[in-house]
PDB file of C-alpha atoms in Angstrom:
ATOM      1  CA  UNK A 181     -46.760 -55.713  -8.267  1.00 35.00           C
ATOM      2  CA  UNK A 182     -49.824 -55.519  -6.785  1.00 35.00           C
ATOM      3  CA  UNK A 183     -51.189 -54.033  -3.614  1.00 37.00           C
ATOM      4  CA  UNK A 184     -53.598 -55.784  -0.969  1.00 40.00           C
ATOM      5  CA  UNK A 185     -56.356 -54.945  -3.260  1.00 39.00           C
ATOM      6  CA  UNK A 186     -55.298 -56.879  -5.901  1.00 39.00           C
ATOM      7  CA  UNK A 187     -54.725 -53.983  -7.966  1.00 42.00           C
ATOM      8  CA  UNK A 188     -51.948 -52.952  -9.935  1.00 51.00           C
ATOM      9  CA  UNK A 189     -49.359 -50.749  -7.715  1.00 70.00           C
ATOM     10  CA  UNK A 190     -47.855 -47.766  -9.996  1.00 87.00           C
ATOM     11  CA  UNK A 191     -44.424 -47.731  -9.422  1.00 91.00           C
ATOM     12  CA  UNK A 192     -41.487 -45.406 -10.856  1.00 95.00           C
ATOM     13  CA  UNK A 193     -38.811 -47.259 -12.339  1.00 96.00           C
ATOM     14  CA  UNK A 194     -35.559 -45.276 -11.332  1.00 97.00           C
ATOM     15  CA  UNK A 195     -32.266 -45.763 -13.405  1.00 98.00           C
ATOM     16  CA  UNK A 196     -29.247 -44.183 -11.522  1.00 98.00           C
ATOM     17  CA  UNK A 197     -25.241 -44.451 -12.180  1.00 98.00           C
ATOM     18  CA  UNK A 198     -22.269 -42.033 -10.905  1.00 98.00           C
ATOM     19  CA  UNK A 199     -18.631 -41.897 -11.593  1.00 98.00           C
ATOM     20  CA  UNK A 200     -18.647 -42.509 -15.150  1.00 98.00           C
ATOM     21  CA  UNK A 201     -16.049 -40.313 -15.578  1.00 98.00           C
ATOM     22  CA  UNK A 202     -16.369 -39.370 -19.133  1.00 98.00           C
ATOM     23  CA  UNK A 203     -13.429 -37.704 -21.257  1.00 97.00           C
ATOM     24  CA  UNK A 204     -12.922 -37.466 -25.048  1.00 97.00           C
ATOM     25  CA  UNK A 205     -11.262 -40.556 -25.733  1.00 95.00           C
ATOM     26  CA  UNK A 206     -14.201 -42.897 -24.262  1.00 93.00           C
ATOM     27  CA  UNK A 207     -16.930 -41.082 -26.344  1.00 95.00           C
ATOM     28  CA  UNK A 208     -19.801 -43.107 -27.578  1.00 95.00           C
ATOM     29  CA  UNK A 209     -19.247 -45.735 -24.779  1.00 95.00           C
ATOM     30  CA  UNK A 210     -22.142 -45.367 -22.411  1.00 97.00           C
ATOM     31  CA  UNK A 211     -24.800 -44.371 -25.527  1.00 97.00           C
ATOM     32  CA  UNK A 212     -25.790 -47.791 -26.410  1.00 97.00           C
ATOM     33  CA  UNK A 213     -26.539 -48.974 -23.153  1.00 97.00           C
ATOM     34  CA  UNK A 214     -28.864 -45.712 -22.551  1.00 98.00           C
ATOM     35  CA  UNK A 215     -30.480 -45.653 -25.489  1.00 97.00           C
ATOM     36  CA  UNK A 216     -32.192 -48.938 -24.091  1.00 97.00           C
ATOM     37  CA  UNK A 217     -33.394 -46.738 -20.992  1.00 98.00           C
ATOM     38  CA  UNK A 218     -36.813 -45.772 -22.353  1.00 97.00           C
ATOM     39  CA  UNK A 219     -37.682 -49.492 -22.678  1.00 96.00           C
ATOM     40  CA  UNK A 220     -36.775 -50.075 -18.673  1.00 96.00           C
ATOM     41  CA  UNK A 221     -36.851 -46.696 -16.902  1.00 97.00           C
ATOM     42  CA  UNK A 222     -39.006 -43.302 -16.108  1.00 97.00           C
ATOM     43  CA  UNK A 223     -36.049 -41.212 -15.471  1.00 98.00           C
ATOM     44  CA  UNK A 224     -32.324 -41.441 -15.115  1.00 98.00           C
ATOM     45  CA  UNK A 225     -30.342 -39.832 -12.169  1.00 98.00           C
ATOM     46  CA  UNK A 226     -26.398 -39.292 -12.851  1.00 98.00           C
ATOM     47  CA  UNK A 227     -24.778 -39.073  -9.358  1.00 98.00           C
ATOM     48  CA  UNK A 228     -21.967 -36.858  -9.631  1.00 98.00           C
ATOM     49  CA  UNK A 229     -18.413 -37.357 -10.949  1.00 98.00           C
ATOM     50  CA  UNK A 230     -19.400 -37.211 -14.572  1.00 98.00           C
ATOM     51  CA  UNK A 231     -15.865 -36.138 -15.827  1.00 98.00           C
ATOM     52  CA  UNK A 232     -12.517 -37.214 -14.894  1.00 98.00           C
ATOM     53  CA  UNK A 233     -11.236 -33.535 -14.481  1.00 98.00           C
ATOM     54  CA  UNK A 234     -14.013 -31.108 -14.817  1.00 98.00           C
ATOM     55  CA  UNK A 235     -13.204 -29.604 -18.485  1.00 98.00           C
ATOM     56  CA  UNK A 236     -15.692 -28.317 -20.849  1.00 98.00           C
ATOM     57  CA  UNK A 237     -14.722 -30.787 -23.546  1.00 98.00           C
ATOM     58  CA  UNK A 238     -15.380 -33.598 -20.955  1.00 98.00           C
ATOM     59  CA  UNK A 239     -18.830 -32.110 -20.286  1.00 98.00           C
ATOM     60  CA  UNK A 240     -19.417 -32.182 -23.780  1.00 98.00           C
ATOM     61  CA  UNK A 241     -18.707 -35.768 -24.213  1.00 98.00           C
ATOM     62  CA  UNK A 242     -21.207 -36.612 -21.219  1.00 98.00           C
ATOM     63  CA  UNK A 243     -23.650 -34.403 -22.848  1.00 98.00           C
ATOM     64  CA  UNK A 244     -23.657 -36.089 -25.838  1.00 98.00           C
ATOM     65  CA  UNK A 245     -23.969 -39.401 -24.001  1.00 98.00           C
ATOM     66  CA  UNK A 246     -27.244 -38.368 -22.638  1.00 98.00           C
ATOM     67  CA  UNK A 247     -28.903 -35.990 -25.451  1.00 98.00           C
ATOM     68  CA  UNK A 248     -32.518 -36.893 -26.550  1.00 97.00           C
ATOM     69  CA  UNK A 249     -32.883 -40.106 -25.011  1.00 97.00           C
ATOM     70  CA  UNK A 250     -36.547 -39.868 -24.330  1.00 96.00           C
ATOM     71  CA  UNK A 251     -36.670 -39.940 -20.366  1.00 97.00           C
ATOM     72  CA  UNK A 252     -35.719 -37.322 -17.870  1.00 98.00           C
ATOM     73  CA  UNK A 253     -32.148 -36.883 -16.944  1.00 98.00           C
ATOM     74  CA  UNK A 254     -31.349 -35.262 -13.818  1.00 98.00           C
ATOM     75  CA  UNK A 255     -28.090 -34.906 -12.391  1.00 98.00           C
ATOM     76  CA  UNK A 256     -25.751 -33.944  -9.393  1.00 98.00           C
ATOM     77  CA  UNK A 257     -22.047 -32.983  -9.895  1.00 98.00           C
ATOM     78  CA  UNK A 258     -19.087 -34.594  -8.134  1.00 98.00           C
ATOM     79  CA  UNK A 259     -16.004 -33.227  -6.768  1.00 98.00           C
ATOM     80  CA  UNK A 260     -14.250 -34.026 -10.012  1.00 98.00           C
ATOM     81  CA  UNK A 261     -16.410 -32.283 -11.829  1.00 98.00           C
ATOM     82  CA  UNK A 262     -15.491 -29.273  -9.606  1.00 98.00           C
ATOM     83  CA  UNK A 263     -11.730 -29.886  -9.960  1.00 98.00           C
ATOM     84  CA  UNK A 264     -10.669 -27.441 -12.915  1.00 98.00           C
ATOM     85  CA  UNK A 265     -13.470 -24.497 -11.201  1.00 98.00           C
ATOM     86  CA  UNK A 266     -15.716 -24.750 -14.087  1.00 98.00           C
ATOM     87  CA  UNK A 267     -18.599 -26.403 -12.556  1.00 98.00           C
ATOM     88  CA  UNK A 268     -20.858 -23.388 -14.223  1.00 98.00           C
ATOM     89  CA  UNK A 269     -19.520 -24.069 -17.703  1.00 98.00           C
ATOM     90  CA  UNK A 270     -20.485 -28.002 -16.957  1.00 98.00           C
ATOM     91  CA  UNK A 271     -23.596 -27.430 -15.425  1.00 98.00           C
ATOM     92  CA  UNK A 272     -24.388 -25.127 -18.666  1.00 98.00           C
ATOM     93  CA  UNK A 273     -23.072 -27.797 -21.339  1.00 98.00           C
ATOM     94  CA  UNK A 274     -25.352 -30.092 -19.541  1.00 98.00           C
ATOM     95  CA  UNK A 275     -28.172 -28.110 -19.301  1.00 98.00           C
ATOM     96  CA  UNK A 276     -28.193 -27.358 -23.326  1.00 98.00           C
ATOM     97  CA  UNK A 277     -28.291 -30.716 -23.590  1.00 98.00           C
ATOM     98  CA  UNK A 278     -31.857 -31.476 -21.692  1.00 98.00           C
ATOM     99  CA  UNK A 279     -29.929 -32.449 -18.238  1.00 98.00           C
ATOM    100  CA  UNK A 280     -31.523 -30.759 -15.328  1.00 98.00           C
ATOM    101  CA  UNK A 281     -28.567 -30.437 -12.635  1.00 98.00           C
ATOM    102  CA  UNK A 282     -29.744 -29.926  -9.175  1.00 98.00           C
ATOM    103  CA  UNK A 283     -27.420 -28.142  -6.520  1.00 98.00           C
ATOM    104  CA  UNK A 284     -29.808 -27.275  -3.485  1.00 97.00           C
ATOM    105  CA  UNK A 285     -32.873 -27.775  -5.520  1.00 98.00           C
ATOM    106  CA  UNK A 286     -35.851 -30.251  -6.463  1.00 98.00           C
ATOM    107  CA  UNK A 287     -37.513 -30.877  -9.635  1.00 98.00           C
ATOM    108  CA  UNK A 288     -41.113 -32.309 -10.093  1.00 97.00           C
ATOM    109  CA  UNK A 289     -41.810 -35.134 -12.891  1.00 96.00           C
ATOM    110  CA  UNK A 290     -45.033 -36.300 -13.850  1.00 94.00           C
ATOM    111  CA  UNK A 291     -44.806 -40.359 -14.047  1.00 91.00           C
ATOM    112  CA  UNK A 292     -46.799 -43.514 -13.932  1.00 80.00           C
ATOM    113  CA  UNK A 293     -50.164 -41.030 -13.274  1.00 84.00           C
ATOM    114  CA  UNK A 294     -48.185 -39.824 -10.194  1.00 90.00           C
ATOM    115  CA  UNK A 295     -45.693 -37.101  -9.236  1.00 94.00           C
ATOM    116  CA  UNK A 296     -41.929 -37.863  -8.597  1.00 97.00           C
ATOM    117  CA  UNK A 297     -39.867 -35.281  -6.732  1.00 98.00           C
ATOM    118  CA  UNK A 298     -35.802 -35.520  -6.901  1.00 98.00           C
ATOM    119  CA  UNK A 299     -34.070 -33.332  -4.298  1.00 98.00           C
ATOM    120  CA  UNK A 300     -30.246 -33.320  -5.397  1.00 98.00           C
ATOM    121  CA  UNK A 301     -27.224 -31.720  -3.746  1.00 98.00           C
ATOM    122  CA  UNK A 302     -23.595 -32.695  -4.312  1.00 98.00           C
ATOM    123  CA  UNK A 303     -22.741 -32.432  -0.744  1.00 98.00           C
ATOM    124  CA  UNK A 304     -19.588 -32.662   0.972  1.00 97.00           C
ATOM    125  CA  UNK A 305     -17.513 -34.553   3.771  1.00 96.00           C
ATOM    126  CA  UNK A 306     -16.834 -34.598   7.113  1.00 95.00           C
ATOM    127  CA  UNK A 307     -17.400 -37.972   8.686  1.00 90.00           C
ATOM    128  CA  UNK A 308     -20.009 -40.060  10.310  1.00 94.00           C
ATOM    129  CA  UNK A 309     -21.563 -39.637  13.767  1.00 85.00           C
ATOM    130  CA  UNK A 310     -19.214 -40.166  16.479  1.00 78.00           C
ATOM    131  CA  UNK A 311     -16.014 -39.595  14.265  1.00 81.00           C
ATOM    132  CA  UNK A 312     -16.940 -36.412  12.504  1.00 84.00           C
ATOM    133  CA  UNK A 313     -14.905 -33.350  12.099  1.00 83.00           C
ATOM    134  CA  UNK A 314     -16.114 -30.210  14.177  1.00 82.00           C
ATOM    135  CA  UNK A 315     -17.431 -26.632  13.667  1.00 80.00           C
ATOM    136  CA  UNK A 316     -14.354 -25.257  16.277  1.00 82.00           C
ATOM    137  CA  UNK A 317     -10.594 -24.117  16.031  1.00 82.00           C
ATOM    138  CA  UNK A 318      -9.145 -22.606  12.962  1.00 91.00           C
ATOM    139  CA  UNK A 319     -11.213 -20.650  10.203  1.00 87.00           C
ATOM    140  CA  UNK A 320     -10.176 -23.418   7.831  1.00 85.00           C
ATOM    141  CA  UNK A 321     -11.495 -26.091   9.833  1.00 87.00           C
ATOM    142  CA  UNK A 322     -14.834 -24.224  10.485  1.00 91.00           C
ATOM    143  CA  UNK A 323     -15.158 -23.571   6.464  1.00 91.00           C
ATOM    144  CA  UNK A 324     -14.639 -27.060   5.702  1.00 90.00           C
ATOM    145  CA  UNK A 325     -17.384 -28.292   8.510  1.00 90.00           C
ATOM    146  CA  UNK A 326     -19.743 -25.541   7.332  1.00 93.00           C
ATOM    147  CA  UNK A 327     -19.442 -26.234   3.545  1.00 94.00           C
ATOM    148  CA  UNK A 328     -20.961 -30.032   4.529  1.00 95.00           C
ATOM    149  CA  UNK A 329     -23.786 -27.978   6.687  1.00 96.00           C
ATOM    150  CA  UNK A 330     -24.319 -25.661   3.995  1.00 97.00           C
ATOM    151  CA  UNK A 331     -24.997 -28.473   1.274  1.00 97.00           C
ATOM    152  CA  UNK A 332     -27.196 -30.870   4.112  1.00 97.00           C
ATOM    153  CA  UNK A 333     -29.255 -27.664   4.435  1.00 98.00           C
ATOM    154  CA  UNK A 334     -29.720 -27.235   0.396  1.00 98.00           C
ATOM    155  CA  UNK A 335     -30.831 -31.111   0.645  1.00 98.00           C
ATOM    156  CA  UNK A 336     -33.008 -30.672   3.809  1.00 98.00           C
ATOM    157  CA  UNK A 337     -34.535 -27.514   2.148  1.00 98.00           C
ATOM    158  CA  UNK A 338     -35.068 -29.181  -1.215  1.00 98.00           C
ATOM    159  CA  UNK A 339     -36.505 -32.642   0.034  1.00 98.00           C
ATOM    160  CA  UNK A 340     -39.306 -30.291   2.082  1.00 97.00           C
ATOM    161  CA  UNK A 341     -40.578 -28.429  -0.876  1.00 97.00           C
ATOM    162  CA  UNK A 342     -40.568 -32.238  -2.760  1.00 96.00           C
ATOM    163  CA  UNK A 343     -43.046 -33.111   0.022  1.00 92.00           C
ATOM    164  CA  UNK A 344     -45.019 -30.235   0.103  1.00 93.00           C
ATOM    165  CA  UNK A 345     -45.144 -30.416  -3.557  1.00 92.00           C
ATOM    166  CA  UNK A 346     -47.293 -33.734  -3.064  1.00 91.00           C
ATOM    167  CA  UNK A 347     -44.951 -36.126  -4.501  1.00 94.00           C
ATOM    168  CA  UNK A 348     -46.047 -39.500  -4.335  1.00 93.00           C
ATOM    169  CA  UNK A 349     -41.801 -40.501  -4.549  1.00 96.00           C
ATOM    170  CA  UNK A 350     -39.489 -38.739  -3.143  1.00 97.00           C
ATOM    171  CA  UNK A 351     -35.858 -39.443  -4.168  1.00 98.00           C
ATOM    172  CA  UNK A 352     -32.549 -37.703  -2.449  1.00 98.00           C
ATOM    173  CA  UNK A 353     -29.664 -37.639  -4.837  1.00 98.00           C
ATOM    174  CA  UNK A 354     -26.458 -36.620  -3.650  1.00 98.00           C
ATOM    175  CA  UNK A 355     -22.555 -37.581  -4.595  1.00 98.00           C
ATOM    176  CA  UNK A 356     -21.572 -37.750  -1.465  1.00 98.00           C
ATOM    177  CA  UNK A 357     -22.612 -40.386   0.679  1.00 98.00           C
ATOM    178  CA  UNK A 358     -25.056 -39.881   3.374  1.00 98.00           C
ATOM    179  CA  UNK A 359     -24.208 -42.921   5.760  1.00 98.00           C
ATOM    180  CA  UNK A 360     -21.103 -45.207   5.779  1.00 97.00           C
ATOM    181  CA  UNK A 361     -23.212 -48.798   5.497  1.00 97.00           C
ATOM    182  CA  UNK A 362     -22.609 -47.835   1.312  1.00 98.00           C
ATOM    183  CA  UNK A 363     -18.557 -47.219   1.952  1.00 98.00           C
ATOM    184  CA  UNK A 364     -17.899 -51.022   3.015  1.00 97.00           C
ATOM    185  CA  UNK A 365     -15.019 -51.990   1.112  1.00 97.00           C
ATOM    186  CA  UNK A 366     -13.013 -48.595   1.032  1.00 97.00           C
ATOM    187  CA  UNK A 367     -10.445 -47.979   3.819  1.00 96.00           C
ATOM    188  CA  UNK A 368     -11.839 -46.809   7.065  1.00 94.00           C
ATOM    189  CA  UNK A 369      -9.227 -44.207   7.072  1.00 94.00           C
ATOM    190  CA  UNK A 370     -11.004 -42.117   4.146  1.00 95.00           C
ATOM    191  CA  UNK A 371     -14.347 -42.457   5.300  1.00 96.00           C
ATOM    192  CA  UNK A 372     -14.574 -39.036   6.467  1.00 95.00           C
ATOM    193  CA  UNK A 373     -13.997 -37.761   3.162  1.00 96.00           C
ATOM    194  CA  UNK A 374     -16.188 -40.020   1.427  1.00 97.00           C
ATOM    195  CA  UNK A 375     -19.543 -38.328   2.682  1.00 97.00           C
ATOM    196  CA  UNK A 376     -21.159 -36.874   5.649  1.00 97.00           C
ATOM    197  CA  UNK A 377     -24.024 -37.523   8.354  1.00 97.00           C
ATOM    198  CA  UNK A 378     -25.603 -34.589   7.911  1.00 97.00           C
ATOM    199  CA  UNK A 379     -27.198 -35.513   4.633  1.00 98.00           C
ATOM    200  CA  UNK A 380     -28.639 -38.561   6.137  1.00 97.00           C
ATOM    201  CA  UNK A 381     -30.377 -36.396   8.876  1.00 97.00           C
ATOM    202  CA  UNK A 382     -31.605 -33.849   6.106  1.00 98.00           C
ATOM    203  CA  UNK A 383     -33.006 -37.106   4.626  1.00 98.00           C
ATOM    204  CA  UNK A 384     -34.600 -38.467   7.692  1.00 98.00           C
ATOM    205  CA  UNK A 385     -35.901 -34.882   8.842  1.00 97.00           C
ATOM    206  CA  UNK A 386     -37.355 -33.896   5.606  1.00 97.00           C
ATOM    207  CA  UNK A 387     -38.359 -37.357   4.308  1.00 96.00           C
ATOM    208  CA  UNK A 388     -37.813 -39.355   1.744  1.00 97.00           C
ATOM    209  CA  UNK A 389     -38.388 -42.883   0.112  1.00 96.00           C
ATOM    210  CA  UNK A 390     -34.698 -43.354  -2.083  1.00 98.00           C
ATOM    211  CA  UNK A 391     -31.410 -41.763  -1.553  1.00 98.00           C
ATOM    212  CA  UNK A 392     -28.918 -42.529  -4.372  1.00 98.00           C
ATOM    213  CA  UNK A 393     -25.032 -41.954  -4.169  1.00 98.00           C
ATOM    214  CA  UNK A 394     -22.082 -41.951  -6.060  1.00 98.00           C
ATOM    215  CA  UNK A 395     -18.256 -41.228  -4.994  1.00 98.00           C
ATOM    216  CA  UNK A 396     -17.060 -44.931  -3.433  1.00 98.00           C
ATOM    217  CA  UNK A 397     -15.965 -46.475  -5.941  1.00 98.00           C
ATOM    218  CA  UNK A 398     -14.738 -49.750  -3.650  1.00 97.00           C
ATOM    219  CA  UNK A 399     -17.879 -49.606  -1.584  1.00 98.00           C
ATOM    220  CA  UNK A 400     -21.297 -51.327  -1.309  1.00 98.00           C
ATOM    221  CA  UNK A 401     -24.285 -50.918  -3.268  1.00 98.00           C
ATOM    222  CA  UNK A 402     -27.203 -51.144  -0.205  1.00 98.00           C
ATOM    223  CA  UNK A 403     -27.513 -49.323   2.462  1.00 98.00           C
ATOM    224  CA  UNK A 404     -29.986 -47.905   4.938  1.00 97.00           C
ATOM    225  CA  UNK A 405     -30.218 -44.307   6.788  1.00 97.00           C
ATOM    226  CA  UNK A 406     -31.102 -44.136  10.844  1.00 96.00           C
ATOM    227  CA  UNK A 407     -34.925 -43.294   9.917  1.00 96.00           C
ATOM    228  CA  UNK A 408     -35.526 -46.058   7.692  1.00 96.00           C
ATOM    229  CA  UNK A 409     -34.718 -44.512   4.084  1.00 97.00           C
ATOM    230  CA  UNK A 410     -33.057 -46.837   1.393  1.00 97.00           C
ATOM    231  CA  UNK A 411     -29.558 -45.568   0.379  1.00 98.00           C
ATOM    232  CA  UNK A 412     -28.012 -46.829  -2.979  1.00 98.00           C
ATOM    233  CA  UNK A 413     -24.245 -46.236  -4.113  1.00 98.00           C
ATOM    234  CA  UNK A 414     -24.413 -46.189  -8.088  1.00 98.00           C
ATOM    235  CA  UNK A 415     -20.873 -45.511  -8.655  1.00 98.00           C
ATOM    236  CA  UNK A 416     -20.324 -47.606 -11.730  1.00 98.00           C
ATOM    237  CA  UNK A 417     -17.399 -49.300 -10.207  1.00 98.00           C
ATOM    238  CA  UNK A 418     -19.546 -50.684  -7.653  1.00 98.00           C
ATOM    239  CA  UNK A 419     -22.457 -51.676  -9.513  1.00 98.00           C
ATOM    240  CA  UNK A 420     -20.651 -52.859 -12.705  1.00 97.00           C
ATOM    241  CA  UNK A 421     -23.192 -51.987 -15.508  1.00 97.00           C
ATOM    242  CA  UNK A 422     -24.247 -48.722 -17.426  1.00 97.00           C
ATOM    243  CA  UNK A 423     -26.833 -48.134 -14.544  1.00 98.00           C
ATOM    244  CA  UNK A 424     -28.730 -49.657 -11.825  1.00 98.00           C
ATOM    245  CA  UNK A 425     -32.430 -50.168 -12.202  1.00 98.00           C
ATOM    246  CA  UNK A 426     -34.562 -49.517  -8.979  1.00 97.00           C
ATOM    247  CA  UNK A 427     -38.583 -50.019  -8.967  1.00 95.00           C
ATOM    248  CA  UNK A 428     -39.828 -47.460  -6.295  1.00 94.00           C
ATOM    249  CA  UNK A 429     -43.793 -47.837  -5.704  1.00 92.00           C
ATOM    250  CA  UNK A 430     -45.486 -44.955  -5.246  1.00 87.00           C
ATOM    251  CA  UNK A 431     -46.929 -43.993  -1.714  1.00 73.00           C
ATOM    252  CA  UNK A 432     -48.879 -41.632   0.308  1.00 53.00           C
ATOM    253  CA  UNK A 433     -46.313 -38.368   0.750  1.00 44.00           C
ATOM    254  CA  UNK A 434     -47.279 -37.697   4.192  1.00 42.00           C
ATOM    255  CA  UNK A 435     -46.358 -41.468   5.370  1.00 44.00           C
ATOM    256  CA  UNK A 436     -43.166 -41.481   7.893  1.00 40.00           C
ATOM    257  CA  UNK A 437     -39.799 -41.359   6.343  1.00 42.00           C
ATOM    258  CA  UNK A 438     -38.476 -44.635   4.478  1.00 41.00           C
ATOM    259  CA  UNK A 439     -41.516 -46.470   4.972  1.00 39.00           C
ATOM    260  CA  UNK A 440     -41.985 -47.034   0.987  1.00 42.00           C
ATOM    261  CA  UNK A 441     -40.392 -50.209   0.047  1.00 44.00           C
ATOM    262  CA  UNK A 442     -37.066 -49.848  -2.827  1.00 47.00           C
ATOM    263  CA  UNK A 443     -36.668 -53.396  -4.914  1.00 41.00           C
ATOM    264  CA  UNK A 444     -33.428 -53.563  -6.942  1.00 38.00           C
ATOM    265  CA  UNK A 445     -33.639 -54.865 -10.329  1.00 33.00           C
ATOM    266  CA  UNK A 446     -30.969 -56.223 -12.020  1.00 35.00           C
ATOM    267  CA  UNK A 447     -30.073 -54.609 -15.847  1.00 36.00           C
TER     268      UNK A 447
END
């Protein structure tokens, strides 16, 4: 890619996958593909549901798949990773393997002469504009919606920090979907359990150049927020390969959200 001046345009090569659902019986399944990553990618994003049932032995398998790849690995956990209430232990196992696990936080990486900021949160469900749960009624309902709101607030805060850090490429990493576009193919009855419009609001308000999520196995890869930020569903059943690869040109971090062109590259 070149700029209008004819000079080469710096890009960050983003590999991403979610919903790999590893367990001890599939040890080594993804390692051969992951070992090719230094040849084609600058970082690997893991979009949650890394395990089947959220157990430590499963997390240890994930850790060995991504240990020592030679590029940064950034992850969020998914609902499966929370199933056994061992999410803190799973985070520790992954961290010990060199994975940066985010939950309402951000990481800034030096890449291709610029800075890439990744803001991550698991997210939660609740539905999308016009068909979403409201913070009203029983305590259980209020708690449900507040969980979605807290997740979105964490993502907003982390993305704002990324912009303040002067990052030329800003990525929102979640497990739950921020938009319904990437759910196409899933039964519409379960859309409210697959994501929340609050995540998209956070992305558009704080600013991002790319949003990556998983969770929707029967969904669609490509989508976009109302503010024009490209969204990619990288659940492995959707992308059909070990990882998807995107080329994200560096942009002026002060530019409007979504103004960066995101190009998908087949792997």
